[in-house]
mmCIF file of C-alpha atoms in Angstrom:
data_model
loop_
_atom_site.group_PDB
_atom_site.id
_atom_site.type_symbol
_atom_site.label_atom_id
_atom_site.label_comp_id
_atom_site.label_asym_id
_atom_site.label_seq_id
_atom_site.Cartn_x
_atom_site.Cartn_y
_atom_site.Cartn_z
ATOM 1 C CA GLU A 12 55.763 -78.909 -47.934
ATOM 2 C CA ARG A 13 56.989 -78.961 -51.543
ATOM 3 C CA ILE A 14 60.383 -80.317 -50.533
ATOM 4 C CA ALA A 15 58.820 -83.155 -48.542
ATOM 5 C CA THR A 16 56.443 -83.951 -51.409
ATOM 6 C CA MET A 17 59.355 -84.060 -53.862
ATOM 7 C CA HIS A 18 61.265 -86.440 -51.587
ATOM 8 C CA TYR A 19 58.188 -88.621 -51.228
ATOM 9 C CA LYS A 20 57.597 -88.812 -54.981
ATOM 10 C CA LEU A 21 61.284 -89.447 -55.656
ATOM 11 C CA GLY A 22 61.258 -92.226 -53.057
ATOM 12 C CA GLU A 23 58.215 -93.761 -54.741
ATOM 13 C CA ALA A 24 59.911 -93.534 -58.137
ATOM 14 C CA HIS A 25 63.009 -95.346 -56.838
ATOM 15 C CA LEU A 26 60.779 -97.988 -55.307
ATOM 16 C CA PHE A 27 58.793 -98.526 -58.528
ATOM 17 C CA GLN A 28 62.068 -98.920 -60.390
ATOM 18 C CA GLY A 29 63.092 -101.721 -58.023
ATOM 19 C CA ARG A 30 65.618 -99.699 -56.044
ATOM 20 C CA PRO A 31 64.397 -99.906 -52.428
ATOM 21 C CA ASP A 32 67.765 -98.896 -50.959
ATOM 22 C CA GLU A 33 67.810 -95.644 -52.929
ATOM 23 C CA ALA A 34 64.178 -95.025 -52.034
ATOM 24 C CA LEU A 35 65.018 -95.482 -48.379
ATOM 25 C CA VAL A 36 67.935 -93.032 -48.549
ATOM 26 C CA THR A 37 65.669 -90.409 -50.124
ATOM 27 C CA LEU A 38 62.870 -90.961 -47.606
ATOM 28 C CA LYS A 39 65.215 -90.892 -44.608
ATOM 29 C CA LYS A 40 66.692 -87.636 -45.888
ATOM 30 C CA CYS A 41 63.190 -86.152 -45.966
ATOM 31 C CA ILE A 42 62.492 -87.328 -42.413
ATOM 32 C CA ALA A 43 65.737 -85.748 -41.209
ATOM 33 C CA LEU A 44 65.169 -82.443 -43.032
ATOM 34 C CA ARG A 45 61.410 -82.090 -42.457
ATOM 35 C CA PRO A 46 60.433 -84.144 -39.386
ATOM 36 C CA ASN A 47 57.230 -82.172 -38.707
ATOM 37 C CA ASP A 48 56.044 -81.587 -42.261
ATOM 38 C CA PRO A 49 52.566 -83.122 -42.817
ATOM 39 C CA VAL A 50 53.860 -85.053 -45.847
ATOM 40 C CA THR A 51 56.564 -86.631 -43.678
ATOM 41 C CA TYR A 52 53.910 -88.807 -42.001
ATOM 42 C CA LYS A 53 53.327 -90.459 -45.397
ATOM 43 C CA VAL A 54 57.086 -90.633 -45.893
ATOM 44 C CA ARG A 55 57.498 -92.553 -42.611
ATOM 45 C CA LEU A 56 54.751 -94.949 -43.653
ATOM 46 C CA LEU A 57 56.357 -95.673 -47.007
ATOM 47 C CA ALA A 58 59.806 -96.010 -45.436
ATOM 48 C CA SER A 59 58.417 -98.455 -42.849
ATOM 49 C CA GLN A 60 56.938 -100.600 -45.635
ATOM 50 C CA ILE A 61 60.314 -100.748 -47.361
ATOM 51 C CA LEU A 62 62.065 -101.547 -44.087
ATOM 52 C CA LEU A 63 59.571 -104.335 -43.429
ATOM 53 C CA GLN A 64 60.314 -105.815 -46.858
ATOM 54 C CA LEU A 65 64.008 -105.663 -45.979
ATOM 55 C CA ASN A 66 63.274 -107.336 -42.595
ATOM 56 C CA ASN A 67 64.525 -104.293 -40.689
ATOM 57 C CA ILE A 68 61.823 -104.630 -38.039
ATOM 58 C CA GLU A 69 63.343 -102.328 -35.443
ATOM 59 C CA ASP A 70 63.585 -99.283 -37.723
ATOM 60 C CA ALA A 71 60.159 -99.935 -39.279
ATOM 61 C CA GLU A 72 58.602 -100.112 -35.819
ATOM 62 C CA SER A 73 60.370 -96.928 -34.730
ATOM 63 C CA LEU A 74 59.091 -94.915 -37.704
ATOM 64 C CA LEU A 75 55.515 -96.076 -37.178
ATOM 65 C CA LYS A 76 55.623 -95.249 -33.476
ATOM 66 C CA GLU A 77 56.881 -91.759 -34.378
ATOM 67 C CA ASN A 78 53.725 -91.260 -36.438
ATOM 68 C CA LEU A 79 51.458 -92.633 -33.730
ATOM 69 C CA ASP A 80 53.095 -90.593 -30.974
ATOM 70 C CA GLN A 81 52.929 -87.269 -32.839
ATOM 71 C CA ASP A 82 50.498 -84.784 -31.338
ATOM 72 C CA ALA A 83 49.741 -83.425 -34.804
ATOM 73 C CA LEU A 84 48.139 -86.706 -35.926
ATOM 74 C CA THR A 85 44.871 -87.986 -34.544
ATOM 75 C CA PRO A 86 43.149 -91.370 -34.924
ATOM 76 C CA GLU A 87 40.856 -89.731 -37.491
ATOM 77 C CA SER A 88 43.751 -89.104 -39.882
ATOM 78 C CA VAL A 89 44.554 -91.585 -42.640
ATOM 79 C CA GLU A 90 48.255 -91.596 -41.756
ATOM 80 C CA TRP A 91 47.572 -92.450 -38.097
ATOM 81 C CA ARG A 92 45.168 -95.236 -39.083
ATOM 82 C CA ASP A 93 47.573 -96.685 -41.637
ATOM 83 C CA SER A 94 50.454 -96.450 -39.156
ATOM 84 C CA LEU A 95 48.467 -98.431 -36.589
ATOM 85 C CA PHE A 96 47.586 -101.152 -39.101
ATOM 86 C CA GLN A 97 51.181 -101.265 -40.352
ATOM 87 C CA LEU A 98 52.565 -101.471 -36.802
ATOM 88 C CA GLY A 99 50.364 -104.498 -36.137
ATOM 89 C CA LYS A 100 51.850 -106.147 -39.236
ATOM 90 C CA VAL A 101 55.409 -105.268 -38.239
ATOM 91 C CA LEU A 102 54.974 -106.697 -34.743
ATOM 92 C CA PHE A 103 53.323 -109.811 -36.166
ATOM 93 C CA ARG A 104 56.184 -110.334 -38.628
ATOM 94 C CA ASP A 105 58.784 -109.957 -35.869
ATOM 95 C CA ALA A 106 56.957 -112.438 -33.641
ATOM 96 C CA ALA A 107 56.622 -114.933 -36.502
ATOM 97 C CA MET A 108 60.333 -114.642 -37.308
ATOM 98 C CA LEU A 109 61.211 -115.275 -33.653
ATOM 99 C CA GLU A 110 58.880 -118.291 -33.580
ATOM 100 C CA THR A 111 60.602 -119.722 -36.659
ATOM 101 C CA GLN A 112 63.995 -119.041 -35.096
ATOM 102 C CA SER A 113 62.934 -120.967 -31.978
ATOM 103 C CA LYS A 114 62.259 -123.993 -34.184
ATOM 104 C CA LEU A 115 65.682 -123.666 -35.751
ATOM 105 C CA GLU A 116 67.205 -123.577 -32.283
ATOM 106 C CA GLY A 117 65.899 -127.088 -31.682
ATOM 107 C CA LEU A 118 62.575 -126.645 -29.962
ATOM 108 C CA GLU A 119 60.713 -128.936 -32.373
ATOM 109 C CA GLY A 120 63.600 -131.003 -33.735
ATOM 110 C CA GLU A 121 64.705 -134.504 -32.761
ATOM 111 C CA GLY A 122 65.441 -134.808 -29.063
ATOM 112 C CA ALA A 123 63.510 -131.643 -28.311
ATOM 113 C CA GLN A 124 61.984 -133.174 -25.176
ATOM 114 C CA ASN A 125 65.420 -133.251 -23.571
ATOM 115 C CA SER A 126 66.447 -129.811 -24.743
ATOM 116 C CA ASP A 127 65.500 -126.265 -23.824
ATOM 117 C CA GLY A 128 66.795 -125.117 -27.213
ATOM 118 C CA GLY A 129 64.672 -122.272 -28.500
ATOM 119 C CA SER A 130 62.601 -121.843 -25.352
ATOM 120 C CA ASP A 131 63.855 -118.317 -24.642
ATOM 121 C CA THR A 132 63.282 -117.311 -28.255
ATOM 122 C CA LEU A 133 59.778 -118.797 -28.189
ATOM 123 C CA GLU A 134 59.075 -116.754 -25.049
ATOM 124 C CA LYS A 135 60.255 -113.598 -26.859
ATOM 125 C CA SER A 136 58.021 -114.551 -29.783
ATOM 126 C CA HIS A 137 55.083 -114.961 -27.389
ATOM 127 C CA SER A 138 55.759 -111.496 -25.973
ATOM 128 C CA ARG A 139 55.897 -109.925 -29.442
ATOM 129 C CA PHE A 140 52.676 -111.695 -30.444
ATOM 130 C CA GLN A 141 51.077 -110.121 -27.358
ATOM 131 C CA GLU A 142 52.212 -106.678 -28.556
ATOM 132 C CA ALA A 143 50.833 -107.440 -32.026
ATOM 133 C CA ILE A 144 47.520 -108.542 -30.504
ATOM 134 C CA LEU A 145 47.187 -105.232 -28.641
ATOM 135 C CA ARG A 146 47.817 -103.136 -31.756
ATOM 136 C CA LEU A 147 45.750 -105.326 -34.097
ATOM 137 C CA ASN A 148 42.839 -105.403 -31.623
ATOM 138 C CA GLU A 149 42.941 -101.621 -31.379
ATOM 139 C CA ALA A 150 43.033 -101.224 -35.170
ATOM 140 C CA VAL A 151 40.223 -103.706 -35.840
ATOM 141 C CA ARG A 152 37.956 -102.230 -33.161
ATOM 142 C CA ARG A 153 38.653 -98.611 -34.041
ATOM 143 C CA TYR A 154 38.212 -99.050 -37.803
ATOM 144 C CA GLN A 155 35.561 -101.782 -38.035
ATOM 145 C CA GLY A 156 34.144 -100.647 -41.352
ATOM 146 C CA GLU A 157 37.472 -100.522 -43.192
ATOM 147 C CA VAL A 158 38.198 -103.112 -45.877
ATOM 148 C CA SER A 159 41.743 -103.594 -44.554
ATOM 149 C CA THR A 160 40.380 -104.954 -41.260
ATOM 150 C CA PHE A 161 39.724 -108.324 -42.935
ATOM 151 C CA GLU A 162 43.439 -108.981 -43.360
ATOM 152 C CA HIS A 163 44.140 -107.690 -39.886
ATOM 153 C CA ARG A 164 41.440 -109.884 -38.349
ATOM 154 C CA TYR A 165 43.226 -112.862 -39.870
ATOM 155 C CA LEU A 166 46.563 -111.664 -38.456
ATOM 156 C CA LEU A 167 44.905 -111.162 -35.086
ATOM 157 C CA ALA A 168 43.498 -114.715 -35.076
ATOM 158 C CA GLU A 169 46.865 -116.089 -36.156
ATOM 159 C CA ALA A 170 48.634 -114.087 -33.421
ATOM 160 C CA TYR A 171 46.330 -115.646 -30.809
ATOM 161 C CA ARG A 172 46.981 -119.122 -32.226
ATOM 162 C CA GLN A 173 50.729 -118.592 -32.233
ATOM 163 C CA SER A 174 50.584 -117.187 -28.688
ATOM 164 C CA ALA A 175 49.344 -120.547 -27.460
ATOM 165 C CA LYS A 176 52.613 -122.276 -28.374
ATOM 166 C CA TRP A 177 54.701 -120.910 -25.526
ATOM 167 C CA PRO A 178 52.335 -121.888 -22.661
ATOM 168 C CA GLU A 179 51.854 -125.293 -24.323
ATOM 169 C CA LYS A 180 55.603 -125.936 -24.411
ATOM 170 C CA GLN A 181 56.029 -124.647 -20.878
ATOM 171 C CA SER A 182 53.297 -126.945 -19.592
ATOM 172 C CA GLU A 183 55.209 -129.950 -20.976
ATOM 173 C CA SER A 184 58.237 -129.207 -18.802
ATOM 174 C CA VAL A 185 56.448 -128.278 -15.564
ATOM 175 C CA ASN A 186 55.909 -130.883 -12.857
ATOM 176 C CA VAL A 187 53.638 -128.910 -10.529
ATOM 177 C CA ARG A 188 50.059 -129.847 -11.433
ATOM 178 C CA THR A 189 48.489 -126.454 -10.720
ATOM 179 C CA THR A 190 51.097 -124.613 -12.781
ATOM 180 C CA LYS A 191 50.754 -127.147 -15.600
ATOM 181 C CA PHE A 192 46.957 -126.717 -15.518
ATOM 182 C CA GLN A 193 47.254 -122.889 -15.571
ATOM 183 C CA LEU A 194 49.566 -122.987 -18.589
ATOM 184 C CA GLN A 195 47.263 -125.395 -20.423
ATOM 185 C CA GLU A 196 44.287 -123.133 -19.646
ATOM 186 C CA GLN A 197 46.199 -120.129 -20.944
ATOM 187 C CA ALA A 198 46.958 -121.988 -24.191
ATOM 188 C CA ARG A 199 43.285 -123.020 -24.573
ATOM 189 C CA ASP A 200 42.200 -119.437 -23.974
ATOM 190 C CA PHE A 201 44.473 -118.200 -26.781
ATOM 191 C CA TYR A 202 43.126 -120.878 -29.143
ATOM 192 C CA GLN A 203 39.535 -119.918 -28.335
ATOM 193 C CA LYS A 204 40.214 -116.227 -28.988
#
């Protein structure tokens, strides 16, 4: 446990000195050497925060899921709770980045009505927002009294709002009335939530 604690504190020190890459190397070393040490759950959390800042979504998500999938942690533990909240943020960030990318691919630019540019990316964004909604909903319901739920409630509302974009865009390109109506209803449902 001492070794893991030393790695954690050294990682924090690197981070406070503005050296996130060195912090990450130290924290990853701890995870590799002591994967089941109780302190390593905190190490994964800190490493995931750094990875999120560096826009390395995939690795951040993987570390958080490791914490959540461990049998040693329970929803009552601080590390499990914080991992769930952080995972909601990571998924939200990924979905938002995909949504922005869809715009860059031409979905909302000039001539967008004639182009499918960005549609696939917007669909991926919609899917990631759905994942974020599941995790954020779980976190907000499970930890209602926590102060951090206020921020996560906002992210949850924003994830619902952003989720409405894909069915809205799809409804514009569909000619079948029933399908168009279903997509518009789905978008309205997301806005209401």
